[in-house]
Amino acid sequence: VTGTEVLTGRVTDRNGPWLAEQLRRLGVDVGQIVVVGDRPDDLRSALAFLGAGNDLLITSGGLGPTADDLTAEVVARVQGRPVRLDSELEKRITAIVDRLSVRFGGLRNPEATAAATRKQAMVPEGATVLEPTGTAPGLVVPVAGGRTGPPVIVLPGPPRELQQMWPAAVDATQVRALLAGAPELRQRTLRLWGVPESELAATLRRVDGELAGLEVTTCLRDGELEIVSRYDPEAESAQVRLVDAVRADFPAQLFSADGASVDELVLHGLVDRGWTAAVLESATGGGISARLTRMSNGAEAFSARILGGLVVSSEAAVGALDGHCAELVGPASPDLARAMARAARAAFGADVGIGVTAIDGLETVHLSVLTKDSERARSLIVSGATQTARQRIGPVVMHLLRLALTDQ
Amino acid sequence: VTGTEVLTGRVTDRNGPWLAEQLRRLGVDVGQIVVVGDRPDDLRSALAFLGAGNDLLITSGGLGPTADDLTAEVVARVQGRPVRLDSELEKRITAIVDRLSVRFGGLRNPEATAAATRKQAMVPEGATVLEPTGTAPGLVVPVAGGRTGPPVIVLPGPPRELQQMWPAAVDATQVRALLAGAPELRQRTLRLWGVPESELAATLRRVDGELAGLEVTTCLRDGELEIVSRYDPEAESAQVRLVDAVRADFPAQLFSADGASVDELVLHGLVDRGWTAAVLESATGGGISARLTRMSNGAEAFSARILGGLVVSSEAAVGALDGHCAELVGPASPDLARAMARAARAAFGADVGIGVTAIDGLETVHLSVLTKDSERARSLIVSGATQTARQRIGPVVMHLLRLALTDQ
């Protein structure tokens, strides 16, 4: 992963994780991810380090038109292949740039643009060109004859461009030949809520002798414990023993044995019951509404289940809820959270109402998930930055919703 | 950065970016970030690779109680230092674990917990212990006498624990001694909206000869172009020339010369005018409300400016807006977006109303930002996944708001 903006933390790398998941589906285990800045020497030494222990290298980024975009050039040198102008490719890039420039009201500097295009059309000898999905082409660059080392797939940095180009990269002859030898690599995920990591460690230690062939990792995230195993299909029975052991020790806490997230379980729970949900939130400023609607992600059956949300960050906002808000006054408390959940149900005509409120600075947050005949409430002490606090609240709301829908 | 969950893309690395920014503030340039899984050999070879060209190494993750947490052990071996049980530290960790276990209703397996605690209290000889901020202690491990190599700071994986431990790491004698030699490293950010990257490349190429001493990177993100320079204070005049050149070529598009984000500019614009804002959104499902309230991040002067938002994902939700929604019927269109912006102003009594609506599947999104005497509208074609589409809409809304507030 190249780019000073990623190395210095201004931009989060989305390509490494995305590629890792694509590779896993193809049976390829990812060895390392290295992030380097826009310094040719650093990219060169990273390629040398990675080339020693891997069968395939992939780069992302550094294919743009500016002077700090050097990836193609460095990869060509490392692979021992001189670059040549591909004038047909140059024409195709020019056509793309011309089309794009219309959006910006025409080209301001045609010579500069032509120079940038020519730079992007320089192709290492013997490399396969991957057609641009933005303006930059990608490459598959095998090592030159007489040298040894893995081929390098060169992909653009913008995640959308990289993702659109990926099928062509996988389809390149050289990459196909490599992948033909990859075995199936299974991955299964278990999720628990309300278990400390040390207790889970005890369970795993107890059955350790029966888990041969599994690479098991555990991870504490958003208040959930995630257990992921990766294995060859031959180790399937070991995986079954792992699931049995975890279920035996934590029957109520194991909420997902097939990798389904709490969001997915909530969504399916709403669909199964034919229920709808609505939110009235202050502390989380739209975060819960955004999470609920985001998880439905456009699917008809799901999005109809989330009726809406009202984000109240001031007294004035309460006015928008005429007639449903007589009780919505006073300091944050479990009672206020319940009144908000009730108002959400009434205002939107929803089956499940969610109320979230907090005392100043998010020190204590009160949550209520209300159905026709049940309430699940929780008060949380969350210190730290608003953003961090919000990240802790979301999962608790989702689990209360899940419990409300499964009647536990 | 250690952890199979990060390497395989299940968890986004938040520690690398956070540490990079902290280090920059201390005048330290980050060389590389390497992500490895929970395999001791991979961690060892990564430490060897990084040790060759850097003055300080930092690890994150792999300090937990489970068997796959191996970082402290591997670092001790690489640095040539045997580990010993620190029994005072063991007692302190035990006290923390006891306190935590109360939350989960007591310890289920005291022996397993004791074993896990002992593992976490094994300290390399001559290392400095960083007190736990969760349950795992951190370490500063210098290389053993007779060997050469940089010291290694060993930090926990959970971002909150790592961030809380960082001041102690920086304060450790060995790290302080290293940092004392670091020069000031300035970083300045310019932001433009509505400029193609190739045009900016032309400007940079034109003034390239005057920019000695600046490390300039450009990055296209959320529809904005970001230009970041890093430099020694002696190169300040070159930075001034860069800003002048960019401003001369793109006077209307350069909206931030001091690194302020569009969100910050909008917030300050609202405060300066004494205006309030409210949102009525369907297509973005709470995303705009969440962004507006998140950016105010608890600051009194700001959060009072965002009155609230209504997320409508169904006809039922419109009922929540009694009396303000006569026009909110019909297919998504620029007119509907304007009616929504008007309803947001009326329902919340806000100065600025924002309306966001879309035709099925988010193909075309209509935006309207309405004040007492102006409207700024935009219709966008956004293809691709809902999530990606939403990420493209947010910045456009923010820029329309910025323009409404600065009267441009």
mmCIF file with all atom_site columns, N, CA, C and O in Angstrom, chain A residues 247-286:
data_model
loop_
_atom_site.group_PDB
_atom_site.id
_atom_site.type_symbol
_atom_site.label_atom_id
_atom_site.label_alt_id
_atom_site.label_comp_id
_atom_site.label_asym_id
_atom_site.label_entity_id
_atom_site.label_seq_id
_atom_site.pdbx_PDB_ins_code
_atom_site.Cartn_x
_atom_site.Cartn_y
_atom_site.Cartn_z
_atom_site.occupancy
_atom_site.B_iso_or_equiv
_atom_site.pdbx_formal_charge
_atom_site.auth_seq_id
_atom_site.auth_comp_id
_atom_site.auth_asym_id
_atom_site.auth_atom_id
_atom_site.pdbx_PDB_model_num
ATOM 1   N N  . ARG A 1 247 ? -20.243 -23.407 22.519 1.00 0.00 ? 247 ARG A N  1
ATOM 2   C CA . ARG A 1 247 ? -21.673 -23.400 22.808 1.00 0.00 ? 247 ARG A CA 1
ATOM 3   C C  . ARG A 1 247 ? -21.954 -24.011 24.187 1.00 0.00 ? 247 ARG A C  1
ATOM 4   O O  . ARG A 1 247 ? -22.821 -23.531 24.926 1.00 0.00 ? 247 ARG A O  1
ATOM 5   N N  . ALA A 1 248 ? -21.200 -25.053 24.532 1.00 0.00 ? 248 ALA A N  1
ATOM 6   C CA . ALA A 1 248 ? -21.399 -25.702 25.834 1.00 0.00 ? 248 ALA A CA 1
ATOM 7   C C  . ALA A 1 248 ? -21.070 -24.741 26.977 1.00 0.00 ? 248 ALA A C  1
ATOM 8   O O  . ALA A 1 248 ? -21.786 -24.674 27.978 1.00 0.00 ? 248 ALA A O  1
ATOM 9   N N  . ASP A 1 249 ? -19.989 -23.985 26.834 1.00 0.00 ? 249 ASP A N  1
ATOM 10  C CA . ASP A 1 249 ? -19.571 -23.080 27.918 1.00 0.00 ? 249 ASP A CA 1
ATOM 11  C C  . ASP A 1 249 ? -20.360 -21.770 27.940 1.00 0.00 ? 249 ASP A C  1
ATOM 12  O O  . ASP A 1 249 ? -20.515 -21.161 29.002 1.00 0.00 ? 249 ASP A O  1
ATOM 13  N N  . PHE A 1 250 ? -20.824 -21.317 26.794 1.00 0.00 ? 250 PHE A N  1
ATOM 14  C CA . PHE A 1 250 ? -21.477 -19.998 26.731 1.00 0.00 ? 250 PHE A CA 1
ATOM 15  C C  . PHE A 1 250 ? -22.774 -20.064 25.918 1.00 0.00 ? 250 PHE A C  1
ATOM 16  O O  . PHE A 1 250 ? -22.907 -19.382 24.889 1.00 0.00 ? 250 PHE A O  1
ATOM 17  N N  . PRO A 1 251 ? -23.726 -20.870 26.370 1.00 0.00 ? 251 PRO A N  1
ATOM 18  C CA . PRO A 1 251 ? -24.942 -21.068 25.558 1.00 0.00 ? 251 PRO A CA 1
ATOM 19  C C  . PRO A 1 251 ? -25.727 -19.775 25.319 1.00 0.00 ? 251 PRO A C  1
ATOM 20  O O  . PRO A 1 251 ? -26.232 -19.562 24.217 1.00 0.00 ? 251 PRO A O  1
ATOM 21  N N  . ALA A 1 252 ? -25.802 -18.908 26.325 1.00 0.00 ? 252 ALA A N  1
ATOM 22  C CA . ALA A 1 252 ? -26.604 -17.693 26.156 1.00 0.00 ? 252 ALA A CA 1
ATOM 23  C C  . ALA A 1 252 ? -25.813 -16.588 25.461 1.00 0.00 ? 252 ALA A C  1
ATOM 24  O O  . ALA A 1 252 ? -26.379 -15.715 24.818 1.00 0.00 ? 252 ALA A O  1
ATOM 25  N N  . GLN A 1 253 ? -24.490 -16.634 25.615 1.00 0.00 ? 253 GLN A N  1
ATOM 26  C CA . GLN A 1 253 ? -23.672 -15.543 25.071 1.00 0.00 ? 253 GLN A CA 1
ATOM 27  C C  . GLN A 1 253 ? -23.306 -15.728 23.596 1.00 0.00 ? 253 GLN A C  1
ATOM 28  O O  . GLN A 1 253 ? -22.993 -14.767 22.909 1.00 0.00 ? 253 GLN A O  1
ATOM 29  N N  . LEU A 1 254 ? -23.292 -16.998 23.135 1.00 0.00 ? 254 LEU A N  1
ATOM 30  C CA . LEU A 1 254 ? -22.980 -17.250 21.715 1.00 0.00 ? 254 LEU A CA 1
ATOM 31  C C  . LEU A 1 254 ? -24.208 -16.875 20.896 1.00 0.00 ? 254 LEU A C  1
ATOM 32  O O  . LEU A 1 254 ? -25.177 -17.624 20.839 1.00 0.00 ? 254 LEU A O  1
ATOM 33  N N  . PHE A 1 255 ? -24.177 -15.690 20.286 1.00 0.00 ? 255 PHE A N  1
ATOM 34  C CA . PHE A 1 255 ? -25.388 -15.267 19.562 1.00 0.00 ? 255 PHE A CA 1
ATOM 35  C C  . PHE A 1 255 ? -25.300 -15.515 18.070 1.00 0.00 ? 255 PHE A C  1
ATOM 36  O O  . PHE A 1 255 ? -26.284 -15.400 17.352 1.00 0.00 ? 255 PHE A O  1
ATOM 37  N N  . SER A 1 256 ? -24.086 -15.842 17.577 1.00 0.00 ? 256 SER A N  1
ATOM 38  C CA . SER A 1 256 ? -23.949 -16.084 16.144 1.00 0.00 ? 256 SER A CA 1
ATOM 39  C C  . SER A 1 256 ? -22.913 -17.172 15.889 1.00 0.00 ? 256 SER A C  1
ATOM 40  O O  . SER A 1 256 ? -21.747 -17.020 16.236 1.00 0.00 ? 256 SER A O  1
ATOM 41  N N  . ALA A 1 257 ? -23.360 -18.282 15.299 1.00 0.00 ? 257 ALA A N  1
ATOM 42  C CA . ALA A 1 257 ? -22.435 -19.381 15.002 1.00 0.00 ? 257 ALA A CA 1
ATOM 43  C C  . ALA A 1 257 ? -22.143 -19.464 13.516 1.00 0.00 ? 257 ALA A C  1
ATOM 44  O O  . ALA A 1 257 ? -21.382 -20.311 13.076 1.00 0.00 ? 257 ALA A O  1
ATOM 45  N N  . ASP A 1 258 ? -22.722 -18.575 12.732 1.00 0.00 ? 258 ASP A N  1
ATOM 46  C CA . ASP A 1 258 ? -22.523 -18.638 11.278 1.00 0.00 ? 258 ASP A CA 1
ATOM 47  C C  . ASP A 1 258 ? -21.977 -17.326 10.738 1.00 0.00 ? 258 ASP A C  1
ATOM 48  O O  . ASP A 1 258 ? -22.066 -17.055 9.548  1.00 0.00 ? 258 ASP A O  1
ATOM 49  N N  . GLY A 1 259 ? -21.447 -16.510 11.628 1.00 0.00 ? 259 GLY A N  1
ATOM 50  C CA . GLY A 1 259 ? -20.833 -15.271 11.173 1.00 0.00 ? 259 GLY A CA 1
ATOM 51  C C  . GLY A 1 259 ? -21.788 -14.110 11.031 1.00 0.00 ? 259 GLY A C  1
ATOM 52  O O  . GLY A 1 259 ? -21.362 -12.979 10.805 1.00 0.00 ? 259 GLY A O  1
ATOM 53  N N  . ALA A 1 260 ? -23.103 -14.360 11.172 1.00 0.00 ? 260 ALA A N  1
ATOM 54  C CA . ALA A 1 260 ? -24.065 -13.259 11.048 1.00 0.00 ? 260 ALA A CA 1
ATOM 55  C C  . ALA A 1 260 ? -23.766 -12.201 12.107 1.00 0.00 ? 260 ALA A C  1
ATOM 56  O O  . ALA A 1 260 ? -23.481 -12.528 13.257 1.00 0.00 ? 260 ALA A O  1
ATOM 57  N N  . SER A 1 261 ? -23.819 -10.952 11.736 1.00 0.00 ? 261 SER A N  1
ATOM 58  C CA . SER A 1 261 ? -23.578 -9.866  12.683 1.00 0.00 ? 261 SER A CA 1
ATOM 59  C C  . SER A 1 261 ? -24.856 -9.560  13.442 1.00 0.00 ? 261 SER A C  1
ATOM 60  O O  . SER A 1 261 ? -25.950 -9.960  13.032 1.00 0.00 ? 261 SER A O  1
ATOM 61  N N  . VAL A 1 262 ? -24.712 -8.863  14.543 1.00 0.00 ? 262 VAL A N  1
ATOM 62  C CA . VAL A 1 262 ? -25.903 -8.501  15.322 1.00 0.00 ? 262 VAL A CA 1
ATOM 63  C C  . VAL A 1 262 ? -26.846 -7.651  14.462 1.00 0.00 ? 262 VAL A C  1
ATOM 64  O O  . VAL A 1 262 ? -28.070 -7.790  14.555 1.00 0.00 ? 262 VAL A O  1
ATOM 65  N N  . ASP A 1 263 ? -26.298 -6.822  13.587 1.00 0.00 ? 263 ASP A N  1
ATOM 66  C CA . ASP A 1 263 ? -27.146 -6.012  12.714 1.00 0.00 ? 263 ASP A CA 1
ATOM 67  C C  . ASP A 1 263 ? -28.002 -6.900  11.812 1.00 0.00 ? 263 ASP A C  1
ATOM 68  O O  . ASP A 1 263 ? -29.205 -6.668  11.633 1.00 0.00 ? 263 ASP A O  1
ATOM 69  N N  . GLU A 1 264 ? -27.367 -7.913  11.243 1.00 0.00 ? 264 GLU A N  1
ATOM 70  C CA . GLU A 1 264 ? -28.116 -8.812  10.362 1.00 0.00 ? 264 GLU A CA 1
ATOM 71  C C  . GLU A 1 264 ? -29.198 -9.557  11.139 1.00 0.00 ? 264 GLU A C  1
ATOM 72  O O  . GLU A 1 264 ? -30.320 -9.724  10.656 1.00 0.00 ? 264 GLU A O  1
ATOM 73  N N  . LEU A 1 265 ? -28.865 -9.990  12.366 1.00 0.00 ? 265 LEU A N  1
ATOM 74  C CA . LEU A 1 265 ? -29.846 -10.718 13.163 1.00 0.00 ? 265 LEU A CA 1
ATOM 75  C C  . LEU A 1 265 ? -31.037 -9.831  13.497 1.00 0.00 ? 265 LEU A C  1
ATOM 76  O O  . LEU A 1 265 ? -32.185 -10.279 13.481 1.00 0.00 ? 265 LEU A O  1
ATOM 77  N N  . VAL A 1 266 ? -30.762 -8.566  13.790 1.00 0.00 ? 266 VAL A N  1
ATOM 78  C CA . VAL A 1 266 ? -31.846 -7.638  14.106 1.00 0.00 ? 266 VAL A CA 1
ATOM 79  C C  . VAL A 1 266 ? -32.741 -7.450  12.884 1.00 0.00 ? 266 VAL A C  1
ATOM 80  O O  . VAL A 1 266 ? -33.969 -7.500  12.967 1.00 0.00 ? 266 VAL A O  1
ATOM 81  N N  . LEU A 1 267 ? -32.112 -7.276  11.746 1.00 0.00 ? 267 LEU A N  1
ATOM 82  C CA . LEU A 1 267 ? -32.869 -7.053  10.523 1.00 0.00 ? 267 LEU A CA 1
ATOM 83  C C  . LEU A 1 267 ? -33.751 -8.250  10.196 1.00 0.00 ? 267 LEU A C  1
ATOM 84  O O  . LEU A 1 267 ? -34.942 -8.097  9.901  1.00 0.00 ? 267 LEU A O  1
ATOM 85  N N  . HIS A 1 268 ? -33.165 -9.448  10.278 1.00 0.00 ? 268 HIS A N  1
ATOM 86  C CA . HIS A 1 268 ? -33.960 -10.642 9.991  1.00 0.00 ? 268 HIS A CA 1
ATOM 87  C C  . HIS A 1 268 ? -35.046 -10.837 11.040 1.00 0.00 ? 268 HIS A C  1
ATOM 88  O O  . HIS A 1 268 ? -36.145 -11.283 10.719 1.00 0.00 ? 268 HIS A O  1
ATOM 89  N N  . GLY A 1 269 ? -34.736 -10.461 12.292 1.00 0.00 ? 269 GLY A N  1
ATOM 90  C CA . GLY A 1 269 ? -35.747 -10.548 13.355 1.00 0.00 ? 269 GLY A CA 1
ATOM 91  C C  . GLY A 1 269 ? -36.943 -9.658  13.055 1.00 0.00 ? 269 GLY A C  1
ATOM 92  O O  . GLY A 1 269 ? -38.097 -10.057 13.223 1.00 0.00 ? 269 GLY A O  1
ATOM 93  N N  . LEU A 1 270 ? -36.677 -8.445  12.572 1.00 0.00 ? 270 LEU A N  1
ATOM 94  C CA . LEU A 1 270 ? -37.770 -7.529  12.224 1.00 0.00 ? 270 LEU A CA 1
ATOM 95  C C  . LEU A 1 270 ? -38.601 -8.101  11.085 1.00 0.00 ? 270 LEU A C  1
ATOM 96  O O  . LEU A 1 270 ? -39.841 -8.065  11.120 1.00 0.00 ? 270 LEU A O  1
ATOM 97  N N  . VAL A 1 271 ? -37.925 -8.638  10.066 1.00 0.00 ? 271 VAL A N  1
ATOM 98  C CA . VAL A 1 271 ? -38.643 -9.185  8.914  1.00 0.00 ? 271 VAL A CA 1
ATOM 99  C C  . VAL A 1 271 ? -39.467 -10.393 9.336  1.00 0.00 ? 271 VAL A C  1
ATOM 100 O O  . VAL A 1 271 ? -40.651 -10.507 8.992  1.00 0.00 ? 271 VAL A O  1
ATOM 101 N N  . ASP A 1 272 ? -38.871 -11.293 10.129 1.00 0.00 ? 272 ASP A N  1
ATOM 102 C CA . ASP A 1 272 ? -39.580 -12.506 10.544 1.00 0.00 ? 272 ASP A CA 1
ATOM 103 C C  . ASP A 1 272 ? -40.852 -12.173 11.324 1.00 0.00 ? 272 ASP A C  1
ATOM 104 O O  . ASP A 1 272 ? -41.878 -12.820 11.160 1.00 0.00 ? 272 ASP A O  1
ATOM 105 N N  . ARG A 1 273 ? -40.767 -11.163 12.181 1.00 0.00 ? 273 ARG A N  1
ATOM 106 C CA . ARG A 1 273 ? -41.941 -10.820 12.983 1.00 0.00 ? 273 ARG A CA 1
ATOM 107 C C  . ARG A 1 273 ? -42.877 -9.870  12.248 1.00 0.00 ? 273 ARG A C  1
ATOM 108 O O  . ARG A 1 273 ? -43.966 -9.575  12.745 1.00 0.00 ? 273 ARG A O  1
ATOM 109 N N  . GLY A 1 274 ? -42.413 -9.318  11.143 1.00 0.00 ? 274 GLY A N  1
ATOM 110 C CA . GLY A 1 274 ? -43.217 -8.318  10.441 1.00 0.00 ? 274 GLY A CA 1
ATOM 111 C C  . GLY A 1 274 ? -43.281 -7.016  11.226 1.00 0.00 ? 274 GLY A C  1
ATOM 112 O O  . GLY A 1 274 ? -44.252 -6.272  11.121 1.00 0.00 ? 274 GLY A O  1
ATOM 113 N N  . TRP A 1 275 ? -42.250 -6.755  12.027 1.00 0.00 ? 275 TRP A N  1
ATOM 114 C CA . TRP A 1 275 ? -42.238 -5.562  12.866 1.00 0.00 ? 275 TRP A CA 1
ATOM 115 C C  . TRP A 1 275 ? -41.490 -4.407  12.211 1.00 0.00 ? 275 TRP A C  1
ATOM 116 O O  . TRP A 1 275 ? -40.665 -4.603  11.332 1.00 0.00 ? 275 TRP A O  1
ATOM 117 N N  . THR A 1 276 ? -41.786 -3.212  12.709 1.00 0.00 ? 276 THR A N  1
ATOM 118 C CA . THR A 1 276 ? -41.055 -2.024  12.277 1.00 0.00 ? 276 THR A CA 1
ATOM 119 C C  . THR A 1 276 ? -40.403 -1.375  13.499 1.00 0.00 ? 276 THR A C  1
ATOM 120 O O  . THR A 1 276 ? -40.821 -1.619  14.628 1.00 0.00 ? 276 THR A O  1
ATOM 121 N N  . ALA A 1 277 ? -39.390 -0.552  13.242 1.00 0.00 ? 277 ALA A N  1
ATOM 122 C CA . ALA A 1 277 ? -38.687 0.110   14.338 1.00 0.00 ? 277 ALA A CA 1
ATOM 123 C C  . ALA A 1 277 ? -38.469 1.580   14.028 1.00 0.00 ? 277 ALA A C  1
ATOM 124 O O  . ALA A 1 277 ? -38.411 1.973   12.861 1.00 0.00 ? 277 ALA A O  1
ATOM 125 N N  . ALA A 1 278 ? -38.379 2.394   15.068 1.00 0.00 ? 278 ALA A N  1
ATOM 126 C CA . ALA A 1 278 ? -38.088 3.821   14.912 1.00 0.00 ? 278 ALA A CA 1
ATOM 127 C C  . ALA A 1 278 ? -37.264 4.288   16.112 1.00 0.00 ? 278 ALA A C  1
ATOM 128 O O  . ALA A 1 278 ? -37.318 3.685   17.186 1.00 0.00 ? 278 ALA A O  1
ATOM 129 N N  . VAL A 1 279 ? -36.518 5.360   15.906 1.00 0.00 ? 279 VAL A N  1
ATOM 130 C CA . VAL A 1 279 ? -35.551 5.821   16.898 1.00 0.00 ? 279 VAL A CA 1
ATOM 131 C C  . VAL A 1 279 ? -35.812 7.268   17.273 1.00 0.00 ? 279 VAL A C  1
ATOM 132 O O  . VAL A 1 279 ? -36.163 8.081   16.422 1.00 0.00 ? 279 VAL A O  1
ATOM 133 N N  . LEU A 1 280 ? -35.613 7.581   18.537 1.00 0.00 ? 280 LEU A N  1
ATOM 134 C CA . LEU A 1 280 ? -35.559 8.978   18.963 1.00 0.00 ? 280 LEU A CA 1
ATOM 135 C C  . LEU A 1 280 ? -34.282 9.103   19.774 1.00 0.00 ? 280 LEU A C  1
ATOM 136 O O  . LEU A 1 280 ? -34.132 8.484   20.832 1.00 0.00 ? 280 LEU A O  1
ATOM 137 N N  . GLU A 1 281 ? -33.315 9.835   19.258 1.00 0.00 ? 281 GLU A N  1
ATOM 138 C CA . GLU A 1 281 ? -31.995 9.833   19.882 1.00 0.00 ? 281 GLU A CA 1
ATOM 139 C C  . GLU A 1 281 ? -31.478 11.254  20.063 1.00 0.00 ? 281 GLU A C  1
ATOM 140 O O  . GLU A 1 281 ? -31.654 12.104  19.215 1.00 0.00 ? 281 GLU A O  1
ATOM 141 N N  . SER A 1 282 ? -30.841 11.502  21.202 1.00 0.00 ? 282 SER A N  1
ATOM 142 C CA . SER A 1 282 ? -30.157 12.776  21.367 1.00 0.00 ? 282 SER A CA 1
ATOM 143 C C  . SER A 1 282 ? -28.663 12.514  21.475 1.00 0.00 ? 282 SER A C  1
ATOM 144 O O  . SER A 1 282 ? -27.882 12.979  20.645 1.00 0.00 ? 282 SER A O  1
ATOM 145 N N  . ALA A 1 283 ? -28.266 11.691  22.451 1.00 0.00 ? 283 ALA A N  1
ATOM 146 C CA . ALA A 1 283 ? -26.849 11.478  22.730 1.00 0.00 ? 283 ALA A CA 1
ATOM 147 C C  . ALA A 1 283 ? -26.067 11.044  21.504 1.00 0.00 ? 283 ALA A C  1
ATOM 148 O O  . ALA A 1 283 ? -24.911 11.415  21.324 1.00 0.00 ? 283 ALA A O  1
ATOM 149 N N  . THR A 1 284 ? -26.683 10.254  20.649 1.00 0.00 ? 284 THR A N  1
ATOM 150 C CA . THR A 1 284 ? -25.961 9.631   19.558 1.00 0.00 ? 284 THR A CA 1
ATOM 151 C C  . THR A 1 284 ? -26.126 10.385  18.243 1.00 0.00 ? 284 THR A C  1
ATOM 152 O O  . THR A 1 284 ? -25.597 9.955   17.226 1.00 0.00 ? 284 THR A O  1
ATOM 153 N N  . GLY A 1 285 ? -26.847 11.494  18.280 1.00 0.00 ? 285 GLY A N  1
ATOM 154 C CA . GLY A 1 285 ? -26.905 12.423  17.149 1.00 0.00 ? 285 GLY A CA 1
ATOM 155 C C  . GLY A 1 285 ? -27.110 11.819  15.779 1.00 0.00 ? 285 GLY A C  1
ATOM 156 O O  . GLY A 1 285 ? -26.455 12.222  14.824 1.00 0.00 ? 285 GLY A O  1
ATOM 157 N N  . GLY A 1 286 ? -27.998 10.871  15.629 1.00 0.00 ? 286 GLY A N  1
ATOM 158 C CA . GLY A 1 286 ? -28.239 10.295  14.312 1.00 0.00 ? 286 GLY A CA 1
ATOM 159 C C  . GLY A 1 286 ? -27.468 9.014   14.069 1.00 0.00 ? 286 GLY A C  1
ATOM 160 O O  . GLY A 1 286 ? -27.688 8.331   13.073 1.00 0.00 ? 286 GLY A O  1
#
